[in-house]
Amino acid sequence: MEKSLSPGSKSPSELIDGRIAELGDWRGGMLDRLRALIKQADPDVTEEWKWRGVPVWEDAGMICTGETYKAVVKLTFAKGAALPDPSRLFNSSLEGNTRRAIDFREGEEIDEEAFKALVRAAVALNRSKAKR
């Protein structure tokens, strides 16, 4: 019997690896691809595992979370409302004053350059607030 993932026994990165493998479908592939793009955009990013199993990427504060649902992989940017989004990637949680999210559906293409620019903007915002 396979041991269940628990925060005490594995690093956050290992737990995220486990979630990707556990999904075993397009959602795992999408989460893995988005994770790689986040790391390309910000080589200093750290991975966390919060709220009973939510992957979180941080650099001078939270960048985004990665949640998986039946029909979407949702990346929620903690300070998304304050970020420029000229490519209009945000398509969910648009009504709030702080967060914004991107719902990725099966078969959708990722605008990789626009996505990485959004991640870099989130990091820049976090770092500008951290210096104050």
Short mmCIF file of C-alpha atoms in Angstrom, two decimals:
data_model
loop_
_atom_site.label_atom_id
_atom_site.label_comp_id
_atom_site.label_asym_id
_atom_site.label_seq_id
_atom_site.Cartn_x
_atom_site.Cartn_y
_atom_site.Cartn_z
CA MET A 1 0.00 0.00 0.00
CA GLU A 2 1.35 3.41 -0.98
CA LYS A 3 1.97 5.87 1.80
CA SER A 4 -0.28 8.93 1.60
CA LEU A 5 1.29 12.33 1.15
CA SER A 6 1.83 14.16 4.41
CA PRO A 7 3.57 17.47 5.03
CA GLY A 8 5.75 15.98 7.76
CA SER A 9 7.34 13.31 5.62
CA LYS A 10 8.06 15.09 2.32
CA SER A 11 9.23 18.47 1.08
CA PRO A 12 6.70 20.79 -0.58
CA SER A 13 8.28 20.06 -3.97
CA GLU A 14 7.94 16.32 -3.40
CA LEU A 15 4.30 16.79 -2.38
CA ILE A 16 3.64 18.75 -5.57
CA ASP A 17 5.37 16.01 -7.58
CA GLY A 18 3.06 13.53 -5.85
CA ARG A 19 -0.05 15.56 -6.65
CA ILE A 20 0.93 15.74 -10.33
CA ALA A 21 1.50 11.97 -10.46
CA GLU A 22 -1.67 11.27 -8.45
CA LEU A 23 -3.83 13.19 -10.92
CA GLY A 24 -2.63 11.03 -13.79
CA ASP A 25 -4.59 12.90 -16.44
CA TRP A 26 -4.51 16.17 -18.36
CA ARG A 27 -4.73 18.12 -15.09
CA GLY A 28 -1.45 16.67 -13.86
CA GLY A 29 0.19 17.50 -17.17
CA MET A 30 -1.18 21.05 -17.08
CA LEU A 31 -0.10 21.62 -13.48
CA ASP A 32 3.36 20.27 -14.31
CA ARG A 33 3.66 22.57 -17.36
CA LEU A 34 2.51 25.63 -15.41
CA ARG A 35 4.93 24.81 -12.62
CA ALA A 36 7.79 24.64 -15.14
CA LEU A 37 6.80 28.02 -16.60
CA ILE A 38 6.69 29.57 -13.12
CA LYS A 39 10.21 28.27 -12.46
CA GLN A 40 11.42 29.59 -15.83
CA ALA A 41 9.96 33.01 -15.10
CA ASP A 42 11.40 33.09 -11.58
CA PRO A 43 14.35 30.78 -10.90
CA ASP A 44 14.31 31.94 -7.24
CA VAL A 45 10.73 30.78 -6.64
CA THR A 46 10.06 28.59 -3.62
CA GLU A 47 7.36 25.96 -3.46
CA GLU A 48 5.07 25.51 -0.49
CA TRP A 49 2.27 23.10 0.40
CA LYS A 50 -0.57 24.81 2.29
CA TRP A 51 -4.18 24.45 3.30
CA ARG A 52 -4.31 20.67 3.28
CA GLY A 53 -2.82 20.17 -0.12
CA VAL A 54 -2.59 23.31 -2.23
CA PRO A 55 0.63 23.95 -4.16
CA VAL A 56 1.83 27.52 -3.60
CA TRP A 57 4.64 29.42 -5.30
CA GLU A 58 6.32 32.27 -3.43
CA ASP A 59 9.02 34.89 -3.86
CA ALA A 60 9.01 37.79 -1.37
CA GLY A 61 5.40 36.79 -0.75
CA MET A 62 2.82 34.62 -2.43
CA ILE A 63 2.79 34.60 -6.23
CA CYS A 64 0.02 32.10 -6.88
CA THR A 65 -1.68 28.89 -5.84
CA GLY A 66 -2.38 25.91 -8.07
CA GLU A 67 -5.64 24.10 -7.46
CA THR A 68 -7.07 21.25 -9.49
CA TYR A 69 -10.76 20.66 -10.04
CA LYS A 70 -12.65 18.25 -12.26
CA ALA A 71 -12.82 20.61 -15.24
CA VAL A 72 -10.03 23.15 -14.60
CA VAL A 73 -6.59 23.75 -13.22
CA LYS A 74 -6.91 27.11 -11.45
CA LEU A 75 -3.95 29.37 -10.76
CA THR A 76 -4.95 32.13 -8.38
CA PHE A 77 -2.61 35.11 -8.18
CA ALA A 78 -2.64 36.55 -4.66
CA LYS A 79 -2.34 40.17 -5.83
CA GLY A 80 -3.70 39.66 -9.33
CA ALA A 81 -5.95 42.72 -9.31
CA ALA A 82 -2.83 44.90 -9.02
CA LEU A 83 -1.03 43.24 -11.94
CA PRO A 84 -0.98 44.40 -15.56
CA ASP A 85 -2.65 41.80 -17.77
CA PRO A 86 -2.39 43.11 -21.34
CA SER A 87 -2.89 39.62 -22.78
CA ARG A 88 -6.07 39.17 -20.72
CA LEU A 89 -5.03 35.87 -19.18
CA PHE A 90 -7.19 36.35 -16.09
CA ASN A 91 -10.54 34.71 -16.72
CA SER A 92 -11.81 33.88 -13.23
CA SER A 93 -12.30 35.57 -9.85
CA LEU A 94 -12.51 38.91 -11.63
CA GLU A 95 -14.92 40.52 -9.20
CA GLY A 96 -12.60 40.71 -6.18
CA ASN A 97 -10.42 43.62 -5.15
CA THR A 98 -7.25 41.57 -4.63
CA ARG A 99 -7.04 38.17 -6.29
CA ARG A 100 -7.38 37.14 -9.91
CA ALA A 101 -7.28 33.64 -11.36
CA ILE A 102 -6.71 31.81 -14.60
CA ASP A 103 -8.76 28.70 -15.28
CA PHE A 104 -7.00 26.33 -17.66
CA ARG A 105 -9.19 23.72 -19.34
CA GLU A 106 -8.29 20.50 -21.08
CA GLY A 107 -6.72 21.05 -24.47
CA GLU A 108 -6.22 24.80 -24.04
CA GLU A 109 -3.00 26.34 -25.24
CA ILE A 110 -0.93 28.39 -22.81
CA ASP A 111 0.37 31.76 -23.93
CA GLU A 112 3.72 30.98 -22.33
CA GLU A 113 5.35 34.37 -22.77
CA ALA A 114 2.33 36.25 -21.43
CA PHE A 115 2.07 33.82 -18.52
CA LYS A 116 5.74 34.22 -17.61
CA ALA A 117 5.39 38.02 -17.85
CA LEU A 118 2.48 37.82 -15.39
CA VAL A 119 4.56 35.73 -12.98
CA ARG A 120 7.46 38.21 -13.25
CA ALA A 121 5.07 41.12 -12.59
CA ALA A 122 3.77 39.35 -9.48
CA VAL A 123 7.31 38.83 -8.21
CA ALA A 124 8.23 42.46 -8.93
CA LEU A 125 5.16 43.64 -7.01
CA ASN A 126 6.00 41.38 -4.05
CA ARG A 127 9.59 42.59 -3.99
CA SER A 128 8.59 46.27 -4.22
CA LYS A 129 6.30 45.86 -1.20
CA ALA A 130 8.92 43.86 0.73
CA LYS A 131 11.45 46.71 0.45
CA ARG A 132 9.17 49.19 2.22
#
